[in-house]
PDB file of C-alpha atoms in Angstrom:
ATOM      1  CA  GLU X   1      -0.314   0.277  -0.073  1.00 79.00           C
ATOM      2  CA  SER X   2       1.601   3.361  -0.608  1.00 81.00           C
ATOM      3  CA  SER X   3       0.158   7.030  -0.570  1.00 80.00           C
ATOM      4  CA  PRO X   4       1.907  10.305  -1.827  1.00 86.00           C
ATOM      5  CA  GLY X   5       3.329  11.966   1.447  1.00 84.00           C
ATOM      6  CA  LYS X   6       3.359   8.603   4.056  1.00 83.00           C
ATOM      7  CA  GLY X   7       5.245   6.135   2.653  1.00 85.00           C
ATOM      8  CA  SER X   8       4.291   2.341   1.507  1.00 85.00           C
ATOM      9  CA  ASP X   9       3.416  -0.422   3.550  1.00 82.00           C
ATOM     10  CA  PHE X  10       4.372  -3.817   2.890  1.00 81.00           C
ATOM     11  CA  ARG X  11       2.616  -6.816   3.937  1.00 81.00           C
ATOM     12  CA  VAL X  12       4.402 -10.418   3.176  1.00 77.00           C
ATOM     13  CA  TYR X  13       1.788 -13.553   2.872  1.00 74.00           C
ATOM     14  CA  LEU X  14       3.772 -16.821   3.120  1.00 68.00           C
ATOM     15  CA  PRO X  15       2.436 -19.836   2.061  1.00 65.00           C
ATOM     16  CA  ALA X  16       1.127 -22.539   5.017  1.00 61.00           C
ATOM     17  CA  VAL X  17       3.624 -25.419   5.423  1.00 54.00           C
ATOM     18  CA  PRO X  18       1.945 -28.866   5.990  1.00 52.00           C
ATOM     19  CA  GLU X  19       3.151 -29.961   9.980  1.00 51.00           C
ATOM     20  CA  LEU X  20       5.990 -32.726   8.877  1.00 48.00           C
ATOM     21  CA  ASP X  21       5.899 -36.507  10.548  1.00 52.00           C
ATOM     22  CA  ALA X  22       8.445 -36.919  12.958  1.00 46.00           C
ATOM     23  CA  GLU X  23      10.306 -39.087   9.920  1.00 48.00           C
ATOM     24  CA  ASP X  24      10.877 -35.988   8.042  1.00 49.00           C
ATOM     25  CA  THR X  25      12.640 -34.251  10.765  1.00 46.00           C
ATOM     26  CA  THR X  26      15.686 -36.149  11.181  1.00 49.00           C
ATOM     27  CA  GLY X  27      17.588 -34.132   8.449  1.00 54.00           C
ATOM     28  CA  GLU X  28      19.214 -36.806   6.888  1.00 59.00           C
ATOM     29  CA  PHE X  29      17.246 -39.589   5.075  1.00 60.00           C
ATOM     30  CA  SER X  30      18.326 -41.576   1.983  1.00 74.00           C
ATOM     31  CA  ILE X  31      16.764 -41.661  -1.073  1.00 83.00           C
ATOM     32  CA  GLU X  32      17.533 -44.866  -2.034  1.00 87.00           C
ATOM     33  CA  GLN X  33      14.399 -45.781   0.538  1.00 87.00           C
ATOM     34  CA  TYR X  34      12.118 -43.760  -1.492  1.00 91.00           C
ATOM     35  CA  LEU X  35      12.861 -45.253  -4.908  1.00 92.00           C
ATOM     36  CA  GLY X  36      10.006 -46.756  -6.534  1.00 93.00           C
ATOM     37  CA  ASN X  37       9.640 -50.597  -7.527  1.00 94.00           C
ATOM     38  CA  GLY X  38       7.708 -49.585 -11.074  1.00 95.00           C
ATOM     39  CA  GLU X  39       4.647 -48.382  -9.882  1.00 96.00           C
ATOM     40  CA  ARG X  40       2.826 -46.554 -12.052  1.00 95.00           C
ATOM     41  CA  ILE X  41       2.196 -43.106 -12.414  1.00 96.00           C
ATOM     42  CA  LEU X  42      -0.590 -40.968 -13.519  1.00 96.00           C
ATOM     43  CA  PHE X  43       0.762 -37.138 -13.210  1.00 97.00           C
ATOM     44  CA  VAL X  44      -1.381 -34.343 -14.301  1.00 97.00           C
ATOM     45  CA  GLU X  45       0.318 -31.125 -15.128  1.00 96.00           C
ATOM     46  CA  ASP X  46       0.012 -28.262 -17.530  1.00 95.00           C
ATOM     47  CA  ASP X  47       3.271 -26.742 -17.353  1.00 94.00           C
ATOM     48  CA  GLU X  48       5.494 -28.174 -20.180  1.00 95.00           C
ATOM     49  CA  TYR X  49       8.525 -27.597 -18.341  1.00 95.00           C
ATOM     50  CA  VAL X  50       7.194 -28.678 -14.634  1.00 96.00           C
ATOM     51  CA  ARG X  51       5.765 -32.152 -16.622  1.00 96.00           C
ATOM     52  CA  HIS X  52       8.885 -33.010 -18.602  1.00 97.00           C
ATOM     53  CA  SER X  53      10.926 -32.509 -15.651  1.00 96.00           C
ATOM     54  CA  THR X  54       8.811 -33.837 -13.054  1.00 97.00           C
ATOM     55  CA  THR X  55       8.674 -36.872 -15.324  1.00 97.00           C
ATOM     56  CA  LYS X  56      12.339 -37.271 -15.796  1.00 96.00           C
ATOM     57  CA  SER X  57      12.721 -37.602 -11.847  1.00 96.00           C
ATOM     58  CA  LEU X  58      10.239 -39.866 -11.371  1.00 97.00           C
ATOM     59  CA  GLN X  59      11.143 -42.120 -13.967  1.00 97.00           C
ATOM     60  CA  HIS X  60      14.963 -41.797 -12.392  1.00 95.00           C
ATOM     61  CA  GLY X  61      13.344 -42.678  -9.123  1.00 95.00           C
ATOM     62  CA  ARG X  62      12.248 -46.367 -10.690  1.00 96.00           C
ATOM     63  CA  TYR X  63       8.704 -45.140 -11.312  1.00 97.00           C
ATOM     64  CA  GLU X  64       7.032 -46.045 -14.259  1.00 96.00           C
ATOM     65  CA  VAL X  65       4.906 -42.532 -15.320  1.00 97.00           C
ATOM     66  CA  LEU X  66       2.298 -41.444 -17.922  1.00 96.00           C
ATOM     67  CA  ALA X  67       2.103 -37.436 -18.067  1.00 97.00           C
ATOM     68  CA  VAL X  68      -0.565 -35.405 -19.214  1.00 96.00           C
ATOM     69  CA  SER X  69      -1.536 -31.993 -19.535  1.00 96.00           C
ATOM     70  CA  SER X  70      -5.417 -31.798 -18.507  1.00 95.00           C
ATOM     71  CA  ALA X  71      -7.954 -33.007 -16.562  1.00 95.00           C
ATOM     72  CA  GLU X  72      -9.843 -34.305 -19.531  1.00 96.00           C
ATOM     73  CA  GLU X  73      -6.895 -35.945 -20.589  1.00 96.00           C
ATOM     74  CA  ALA X  74      -6.540 -38.038 -17.183  1.00 95.00           C
ATOM     75  CA  LEU X  75      -9.955 -38.772 -17.580  1.00 93.00           C
ATOM     76  CA  GLU X  76      -9.666 -40.105 -21.021  1.00 93.00           C
ATOM     77  CA  VAL X  77      -6.797 -42.023 -20.041  1.00 93.00           C
ATOM     78  CA  ILE X  78      -8.335 -43.724 -17.121  1.00 90.00           C
ATOM     79  CA  GLU X  79     -11.847 -44.571 -19.082  1.00 86.00           C
ATOM     80  CA  ASN X  80     -10.968 -45.575 -22.483  1.00 82.00           C
ATOM     81  CA  GLU X  81      -7.419 -46.934 -22.058  1.00 74.00           C
ATOM     82  CA  GLY X  82      -8.809 -48.679 -18.750  1.00 66.00           C
ATOM     83  CA  ARG X  83      -5.325 -48.247 -17.173  1.00 70.00           C
ATOM     84  CA  ASP X  84      -4.773 -49.209 -13.724  1.00 85.00           C
ATOM     85  CA  PHE X  85      -2.591 -46.807 -11.765  1.00 92.00           C
ATOM     86  CA  ASP X  86      -0.635 -46.687  -8.510  1.00 94.00           C
ATOM     87  CA  LEU X  87      -1.073 -42.964  -7.988  1.00 95.00           C
ATOM     88  CA  VAL X  88      -2.824 -40.178  -9.409  1.00 95.00           C
ATOM     89  CA  PHE X  89      -0.200 -36.930  -8.893  1.00 97.00           C
ATOM     90  CA  THR X  90      -1.865 -34.035 -10.072  1.00 96.00           C
ATOM     91  CA  ASP X  91      -1.572 -29.565 -10.057  1.00 95.00           C
ATOM     92  CA  ILE X  92      -4.406 -28.461  -8.855  1.00 92.00           C
ATOM     93  CA  VAL X  93      -4.423 -24.915 -10.384  1.00 90.00           C
ATOM     94  CA  LEU X  94      -5.958 -26.802 -14.111  1.00 90.00           C
ATOM     95  CA  SER X  95      -7.319 -25.540 -17.003  1.00 88.00           C
ATOM     96  CA  LYS X  96     -11.159 -25.900 -17.095  1.00 89.00           C
ATOM     97  CA  MET X  97     -11.378 -28.696 -14.119  1.00 90.00           C
ATOM     98  CA  ASN X  98      -9.155 -27.860 -10.964  1.00 90.00           C
ATOM     99  CA  GLY X  99      -6.844 -31.028  -9.620  1.00 90.00           C
ATOM    100  CA  VAL X 100      -9.196 -31.393  -6.638  1.00 89.00           C
ATOM    101  CA  ASP X 101     -12.095 -32.266  -8.848  1.00 90.00           C
ATOM    102  CA  LEU X 102     -10.763 -34.349 -11.229  1.00 93.00           C
ATOM    103  CA  VAL X 103      -9.797 -36.559  -7.934  1.00 92.00           C
ATOM    104  CA  ARG X 104     -13.019 -36.334  -6.327  1.00 90.00           C
ATOM    105  CA  LEU X 105     -14.605 -37.542  -9.497  1.00 91.00           C
ATOM    106  CA  LEU X 106     -12.442 -40.146  -9.509  1.00 90.00           C
ATOM    107  CA  LEU X 107     -12.368 -41.029  -5.731  1.00 89.00           C
ATOM    108  CA  ARG X 108     -16.022 -41.685  -6.518  1.00 90.00           C
ATOM    109  CA  ASP X 109     -15.372 -44.103  -9.153  1.00 86.00           C
ATOM    110  CA  ARG X 110     -12.363 -45.552  -7.427  1.00 86.00           C
ATOM    111  CA  PRO X 111     -12.514 -45.171  -3.869  1.00 85.00           C
ATOM    112  CA  GLY X 112      -9.237 -46.872  -3.411  1.00 86.00           C
ATOM    113  CA  LEU X 113      -7.152 -44.601  -5.544  1.00 89.00           C
ATOM    114  CA  LYS X 114      -4.023 -43.395  -3.951  1.00 94.00           C
ATOM    115  CA  VAL X 115      -3.747 -39.701  -4.833  1.00 94.00           C
ATOM    116  CA  LEU X 116      -0.936 -36.647  -4.383  1.00 95.00           C
ATOM    117  CA  LEU X 117      -1.817 -32.962  -4.625  1.00 94.00           C
ATOM    118  CA  THR X 118       0.594 -30.072  -5.428  1.00 94.00           C
ATOM    119  CA  SER X 119       0.301 -26.920  -6.147  1.00 90.00           C
ATOM    120  CA  GLY X 120       2.763 -23.579  -6.260  1.00 87.00           C
ATOM    121  CA  TYR X 121      -0.450 -21.663  -4.503  1.00 80.00           C
ATOM    122  CA  THR X 122      -2.026 -21.867  -0.942  1.00 70.00           C
ATOM    123  CA  ASP X 123      -5.130 -19.388  -1.797  1.00 67.00           C
ATOM    124  CA  GLU X 124      -8.303 -20.185  -2.622  1.00 59.00           C
ATOM    125  CA  LYS X 125      -7.637 -21.443  -6.190  1.00 58.00           C
ATOM    126  CA  THR X 126      -6.090 -24.576  -4.251  1.00 57.00           C
ATOM    127  CA  LYS X 127      -8.712 -25.071  -1.885  1.00 67.00           C
ATOM    128  CA  LEU X 128      -5.829 -26.245   0.877  1.00 70.00           C
ATOM    129  CA  GLU X 129      -8.255 -25.975   3.672  1.00 71.00           C
ATOM    130  CA  THR X 130     -10.700 -28.276   2.205  1.00 72.00           C
ATOM    131  CA  ILE X 131      -8.134 -30.744   1.160  1.00 75.00           C
ATOM    132  CA  THR X 132      -6.325 -31.298   4.339  1.00 74.00           C
ATOM    133  CA  GLU X 133      -9.787 -32.008   6.145  1.00 76.00           C
ATOM    134  CA  GLU X 134     -10.363 -34.409   3.503  1.00 79.00           C
ATOM    135  CA  GLY X 135      -7.154 -36.488   4.122  1.00 81.00           C
ATOM    136  CA  LEU X 136      -5.763 -35.500   1.115  1.00 87.00           C
ATOM    137  CA  LEU X 137      -1.974 -35.373   0.645  1.00 91.00           C
ATOM    138  CA  PHE X 138      -0.228 -32.219  -0.887  1.00 92.00           C
ATOM    139  CA  LEU X 139       2.834 -31.457  -2.020  1.00 93.00           C
ATOM    140  CA  PRO X 140       3.776 -27.994  -2.078  1.00 92.00           C
ATOM    141  CA  LYS X 141       5.411 -26.482  -5.240  1.00 92.00           C
ATOM    142  CA  PRO X 142       8.366 -25.932  -5.933  1.00 92.00           C
ATOM    143  CA  TYR X 143       9.363 -29.080  -4.825  1.00 93.00           C
ATOM    144  CA  ASP X 144      12.991 -31.166  -4.553  1.00 93.00           C
ATOM    145  CA  VAL X 145      13.855 -34.410  -6.378  1.00 93.00           C
ATOM    146  CA  ALA X 146      14.103 -35.564  -2.840  1.00 92.00           C
ATOM    147  CA  SER X 147      10.729 -34.395  -1.322  1.00 94.00           C
ATOM    148  CA  LEU X 148       9.164 -35.213  -4.821  1.00 96.00           C
ATOM    149  CA  LEU X 149      10.387 -39.276  -4.376  1.00 96.00           C
ATOM    150  CA  ARG X 150       9.835 -39.061  -0.861  1.00 95.00           C
ATOM    151  CA  TRP X 151       6.063 -37.646  -1.430  1.00 96.00           C
ATOM    152  CA  VAL X 152       5.203 -40.131  -4.114  1.00 97.00           C
ATOM    153  CA  TRP X 153       6.731 -43.207  -1.865  1.00 96.00           C
ATOM    154  CA  LYS X 154       3.729 -41.986   0.908  1.00 94.00           C
ATOM    155  CA  ALA X 155       1.295 -41.249  -1.062  1.00 96.00           C
ATOM    156  CA  ILE X 156       1.378 -45.247  -2.868  1.00 95.00           C
ATOM    157  CA  ARG X 157       1.264 -46.564   0.741  1.00 92.00           C
ATOM    158  CA  ALA X 158      -0.619 -44.429   2.622  1.00 84.00           C
TER     159      ALA X 158
END
């Protein structure tokens, strides 16, 4: 906020960070313990760079990844190809249908499906409070490879 002759006020709003589990607070862990065993992940991300780099990281982490750029593509893959996935990992802020609505739709038909949500936003776009109330796992962006692998591993085994 700025007013002539009065100066400016700056307010910084930092995103909420989910509480860490006791296992996450040790500061030391091996990425090796979070490597996959060929589990299949449907990754939904509209940003091409993030989609590419995260897919590569997951593949190097020994996961099989099918990456799509929209919720509609994800629904098409699941419905038309009948593919079974161990995890749906989706960005929340997508065009047309958001990731939360996608997950709700998928869980309605597949109640045991494992999901992990992600976003760089923590405002009303993400519905973060609703997500945590529903017990869904959330990985905030930006994430590093170690955090990515740890949260994917945790989500698949939840």
